[in-house]
Structures are given as structure tokens and as C-alpha cells.
Coordinates of C-alpha atoms in Angstrom, one line a residue:
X511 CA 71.3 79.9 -31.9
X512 CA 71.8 79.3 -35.7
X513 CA 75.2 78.9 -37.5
X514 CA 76.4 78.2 -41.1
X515 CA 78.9 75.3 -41.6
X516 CA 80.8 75.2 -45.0
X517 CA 81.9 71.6 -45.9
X518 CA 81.1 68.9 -48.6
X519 CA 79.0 66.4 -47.5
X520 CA 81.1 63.8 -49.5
X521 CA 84.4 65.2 -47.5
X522 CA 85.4 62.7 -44.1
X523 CA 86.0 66.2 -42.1
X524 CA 82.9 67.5 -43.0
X525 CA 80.7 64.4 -41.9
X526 CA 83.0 64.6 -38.9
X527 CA 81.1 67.7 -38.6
X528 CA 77.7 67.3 -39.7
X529 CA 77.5 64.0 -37.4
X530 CA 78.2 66.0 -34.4
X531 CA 75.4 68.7 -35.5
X532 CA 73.0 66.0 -36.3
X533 CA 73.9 64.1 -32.9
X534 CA 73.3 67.3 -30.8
X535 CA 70.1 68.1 -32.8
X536 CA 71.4 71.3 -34.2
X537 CA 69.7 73.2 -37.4
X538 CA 72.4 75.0 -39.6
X539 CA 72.8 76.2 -42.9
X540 CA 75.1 74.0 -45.1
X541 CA 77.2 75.7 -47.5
X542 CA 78.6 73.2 -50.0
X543 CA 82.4 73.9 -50.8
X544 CA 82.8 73.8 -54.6
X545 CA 86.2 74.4 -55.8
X546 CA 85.1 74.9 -59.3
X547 CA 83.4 78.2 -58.5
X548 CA 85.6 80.8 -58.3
X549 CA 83.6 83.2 -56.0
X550 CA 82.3 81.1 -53.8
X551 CA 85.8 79.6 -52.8
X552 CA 87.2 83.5 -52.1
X553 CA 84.6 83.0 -49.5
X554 CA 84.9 80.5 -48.2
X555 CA 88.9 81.5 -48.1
X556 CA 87.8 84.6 -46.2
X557 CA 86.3 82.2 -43.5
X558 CA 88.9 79.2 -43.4
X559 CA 92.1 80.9 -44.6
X560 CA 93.9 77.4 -45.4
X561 CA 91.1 76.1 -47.2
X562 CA 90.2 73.3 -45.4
X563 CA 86.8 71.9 -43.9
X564 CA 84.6 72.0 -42.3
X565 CA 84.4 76.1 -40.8
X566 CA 82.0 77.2 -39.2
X567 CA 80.5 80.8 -38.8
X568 CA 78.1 81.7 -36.2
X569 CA 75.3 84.5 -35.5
X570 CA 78.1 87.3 -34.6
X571 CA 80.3 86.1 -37.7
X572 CA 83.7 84.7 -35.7
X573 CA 84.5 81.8 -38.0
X574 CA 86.2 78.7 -36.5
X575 CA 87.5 75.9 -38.7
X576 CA 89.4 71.9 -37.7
X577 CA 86.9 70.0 -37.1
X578 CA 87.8 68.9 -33.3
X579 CA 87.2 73.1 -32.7
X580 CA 84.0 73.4 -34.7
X581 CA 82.6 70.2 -32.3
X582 CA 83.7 71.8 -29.4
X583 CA 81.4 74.8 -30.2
X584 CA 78.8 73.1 -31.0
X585 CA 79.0 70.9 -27.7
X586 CA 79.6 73.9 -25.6
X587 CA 76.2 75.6 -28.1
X588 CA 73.7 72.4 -27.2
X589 CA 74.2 73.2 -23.3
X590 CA 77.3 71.1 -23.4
X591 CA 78.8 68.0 -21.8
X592 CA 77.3 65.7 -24.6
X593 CA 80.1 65.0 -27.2
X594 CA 82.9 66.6 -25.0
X595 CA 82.2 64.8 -21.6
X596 CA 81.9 67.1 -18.3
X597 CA 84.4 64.8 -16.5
X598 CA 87.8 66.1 -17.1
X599 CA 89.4 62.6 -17.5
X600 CA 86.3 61.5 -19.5
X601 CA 86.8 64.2 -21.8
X602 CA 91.0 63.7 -22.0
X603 CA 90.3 60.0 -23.3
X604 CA 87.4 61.7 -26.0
X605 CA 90.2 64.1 -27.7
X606 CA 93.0 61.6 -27.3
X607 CA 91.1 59.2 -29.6
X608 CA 89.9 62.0 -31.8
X609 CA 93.0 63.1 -32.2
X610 CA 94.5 59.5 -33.0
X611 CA 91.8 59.2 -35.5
X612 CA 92.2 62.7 -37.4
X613 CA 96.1 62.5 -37.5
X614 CA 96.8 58.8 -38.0
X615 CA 93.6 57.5 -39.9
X616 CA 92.2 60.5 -41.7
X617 CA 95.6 62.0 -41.9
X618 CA 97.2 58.9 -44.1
X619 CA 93.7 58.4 -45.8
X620 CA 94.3 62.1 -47.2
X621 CA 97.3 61.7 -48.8
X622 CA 96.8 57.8 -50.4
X623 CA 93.7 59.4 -51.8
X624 CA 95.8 62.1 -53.5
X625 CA 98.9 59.8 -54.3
X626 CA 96.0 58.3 -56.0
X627 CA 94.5 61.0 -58.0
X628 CA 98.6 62.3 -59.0
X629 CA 99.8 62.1 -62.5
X630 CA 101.5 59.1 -63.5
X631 CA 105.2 60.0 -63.1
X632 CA 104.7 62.2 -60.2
X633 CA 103.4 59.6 -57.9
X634 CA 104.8 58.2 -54.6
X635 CA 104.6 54.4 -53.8
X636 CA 106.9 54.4 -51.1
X637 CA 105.2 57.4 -49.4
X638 CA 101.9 55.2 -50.2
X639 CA 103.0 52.3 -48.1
X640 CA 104.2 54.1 -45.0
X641 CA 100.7 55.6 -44.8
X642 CA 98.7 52.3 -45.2
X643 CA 101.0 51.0 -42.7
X644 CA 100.8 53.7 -40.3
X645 CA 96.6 52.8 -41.1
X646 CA 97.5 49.3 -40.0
X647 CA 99.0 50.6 -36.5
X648 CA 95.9 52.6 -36.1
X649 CA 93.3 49.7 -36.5
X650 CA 95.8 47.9 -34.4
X651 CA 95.6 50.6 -31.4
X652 CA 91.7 51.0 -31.8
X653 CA 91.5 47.1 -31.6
X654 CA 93.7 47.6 -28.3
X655 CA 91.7 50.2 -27.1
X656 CA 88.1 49.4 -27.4
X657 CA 89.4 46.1 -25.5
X658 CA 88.5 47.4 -22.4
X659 CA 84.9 46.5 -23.3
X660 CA 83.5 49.9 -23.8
X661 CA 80.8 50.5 -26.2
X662 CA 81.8 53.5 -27.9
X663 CA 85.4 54.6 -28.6
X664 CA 86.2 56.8 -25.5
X665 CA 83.7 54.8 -23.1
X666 CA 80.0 54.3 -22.7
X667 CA 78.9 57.9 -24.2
X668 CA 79.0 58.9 -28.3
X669 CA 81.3 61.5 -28.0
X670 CA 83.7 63.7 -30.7
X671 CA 86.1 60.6 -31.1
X672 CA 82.7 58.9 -32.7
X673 CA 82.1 61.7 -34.8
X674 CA 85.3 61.7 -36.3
X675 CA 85.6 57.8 -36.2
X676 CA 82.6 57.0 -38.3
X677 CA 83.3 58.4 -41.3
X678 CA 86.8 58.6 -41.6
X679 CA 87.0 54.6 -40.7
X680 CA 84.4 54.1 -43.0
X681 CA 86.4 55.7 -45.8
X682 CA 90.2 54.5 -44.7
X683 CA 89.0 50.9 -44.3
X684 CA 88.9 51.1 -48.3
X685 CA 92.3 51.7 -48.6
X686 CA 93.8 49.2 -45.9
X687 CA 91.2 46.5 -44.5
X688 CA 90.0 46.0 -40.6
X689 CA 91.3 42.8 -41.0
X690 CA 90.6 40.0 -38.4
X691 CA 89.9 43.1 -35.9
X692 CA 86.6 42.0 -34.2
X693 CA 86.3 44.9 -31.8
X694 CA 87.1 47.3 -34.5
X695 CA 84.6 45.8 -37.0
X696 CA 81.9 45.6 -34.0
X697 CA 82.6 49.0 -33.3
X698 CA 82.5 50.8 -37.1
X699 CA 79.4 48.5 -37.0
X700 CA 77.3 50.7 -34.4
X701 CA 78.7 53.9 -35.8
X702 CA 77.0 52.7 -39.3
X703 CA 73.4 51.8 -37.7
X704 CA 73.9 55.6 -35.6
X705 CA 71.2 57.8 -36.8
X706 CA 73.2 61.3 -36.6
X707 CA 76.2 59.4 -39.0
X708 CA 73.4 58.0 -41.3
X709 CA 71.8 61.3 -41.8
X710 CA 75.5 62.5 -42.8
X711 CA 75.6 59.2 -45.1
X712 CA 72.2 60.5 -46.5
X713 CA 73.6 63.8 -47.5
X714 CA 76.6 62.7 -49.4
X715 CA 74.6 60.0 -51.5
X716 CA 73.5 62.6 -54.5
X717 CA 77.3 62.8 -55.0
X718 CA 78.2 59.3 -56.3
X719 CA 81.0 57.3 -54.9
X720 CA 84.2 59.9 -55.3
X721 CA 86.0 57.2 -53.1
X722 CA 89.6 55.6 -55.6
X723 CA 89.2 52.7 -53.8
X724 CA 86.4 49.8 -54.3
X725 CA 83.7 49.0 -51.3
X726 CA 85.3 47.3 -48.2
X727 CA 85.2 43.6 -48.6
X728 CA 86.7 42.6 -45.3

């Protein structure tokens, strides 16, 4: 079973991705989305039609792309039951943190980034402080969440609400602080020291710090 997986190892989706390939001990080909070449990216259009990362393209050449899909295959891929759990309420708490975390941390993360990178004149500030408080609410119902004691952020397992928490709390807790959030902090804390995330980490190092926002402090 072999599969190319187009992302750039600096991007939060595509670490989301690469984690959960690393975690399962999966081999694929990496190709690195450059949006300066202009032949590469009509292929990569031709695989992920919006442009977005990571895709993925296996042996028979189907393409699937979001990055909750391209985990899915590659849990089903590995034998399964690993990063999507085989319990059926297991696996409902998995996506409904996965899904909190790609739509109301990566989500708002995206778009102070790019109010960030905008022209001055053309930028939002209001629009920038609805999304770092919609951040806030999110560390708020993480905090909440992991409460209950459990280890990882839908229970005991590393599952796909791990993958997509590590690096896309890693990069939003630039932008609006964990704060006096001990759960939260202990929690980013074991998704830094995971081996599959650190590989990820490893990979996106040759690329520099592309991050507007300074090193977390908190």
C-alpha cells in the first residue's frame, strides 16, 4: 500500500496529515506544494480542485483531500481502529473534537494569519478580533473538555482530534495565548514530546519560522 500526499510541511493541515501518517507508521511520497511554480500547482489543482491541503492520491489514483478524510483513509489503510476508534461513541467524541479544532482554532488561525499578511489599507481589525475571540472560546472548551481527566483529547487513545490538535494549537497559541489553562497547556505539552508530531516538526524546520506572530510566551 503506497500513497502520495501533497502538502507543505510548514502548512497546520498538512502536519495534521503527516502526524497521522507518521503515527500509523505509514511510508508515502511527499509532494511539496509550491505556489511559485506554475506547473506543479495545475497539478496539484488537478488532484485538490480548491487548492487546499493536504490531498492525497493513492495506488489506483482516486485523490481525496480535507484533512479529517485523508486520516480517515489512512486509519481504515493501517488495518484501522487506531486514529478513528472502533467504538462508535469513541469515534463520535474523536471527530467532534477534530472538527472543533479544524473549524474554530485552525479556521480563525487562517484568516488572522492572512489579515496579517494584507496590504495596509485593505486590512480588517474588527474581523481580527472576532477570530482571536472565537480562539479564546476554543481554549476555553478544550480546557472544559479535557476536564474529565482524560489523557488525550477524545479519551485515553491518540486519535485524529490529536493529529489535528498538535499543530494547529501549536501555531494558534501564537496569535491568542493558552492563558492560565493548565489542562490545555498539559495537554499541547504531550502532543509536543509525541514522536509522530515531532517527526512533522522535523520536516518543516528547513523552512524557517513563516509564523507573523513571535514564539508563544505563555
Amino acid at each position: 500500500m503506497s500513497f502520495t500526499l501533497w502538502h507543505h510541511p510548514y502548512s497546520g493541515y498538512g502536519q495534521k496529515a503527516a502526524t497521522a501518517a507518521y503515527e500509523l507508521g505509514l511510508p508515502f511520497e511527499l509532494r511539496v506544494v509550491d505556489h511559485t511554480d506554475e506547473a506543479l500547482m495545475a497539478e496539484f489543482r488537478a488532484v485538490s480542485p480548491f487548492g487546499k491541503m493536504p490531498a492525497l492520491v493513492d495506488a489506483e489514483g482516486r485523490a481525496f483531500y480535507e484533512s479529517s478524510v485523508v486520516i480517515e483513509w489512512m486509519d481504515r489503510h493501517a488495518g484501522g481502529g487506531r486514529l478513528i476508534p472502533a467504538d462508535p461513541e469513541a469515534a463520535l467524541e474523536a471527530r467532534l473534537v477534530d472538527r472543533v479544532i479544524d473549524h474554530y482554532v485552525g479556521g480563525p488561525m487562517n484568516r488572522i494569519v492572512q489579515e496579517r499578511f494584507r496590504p495596509a489599507g485593505s486590512r480588517d481589525p474588527f474581523g481580527a478580533e472576532q477570530d482571536a475571540q472565537v480562539l479564546a472560546r476554543a481554549w476555553d472548551w478544550l480546557e472544559e473538555r479535557l476536564s474529565d481527566g482524560r489523557v488525550w483529547a477524545a479519551g485515553e487513545t491518540f486519535t485524529l482530534a490529536d493529529c489535528a490538535g498538535a499543530p494547529l494549537t501549536t501555531y494558534a497559541r501564537r496569535l491568542v495565548p493558552f492563558g492560565d489553562r493548565p489542562r490545555l497547556r498539559a495537554w499541547h505539552a504531550r502532543l509536543m514530546a509525541r514522536p509522530a508530531f515531532m517527526r512533522a516538526l522535523e520536516d518543516a524546520a528547513p523552512y524557517g519560522d513563516l509564523m507573523p506572530a513571535p514564539p508563544a510566551q505563555d
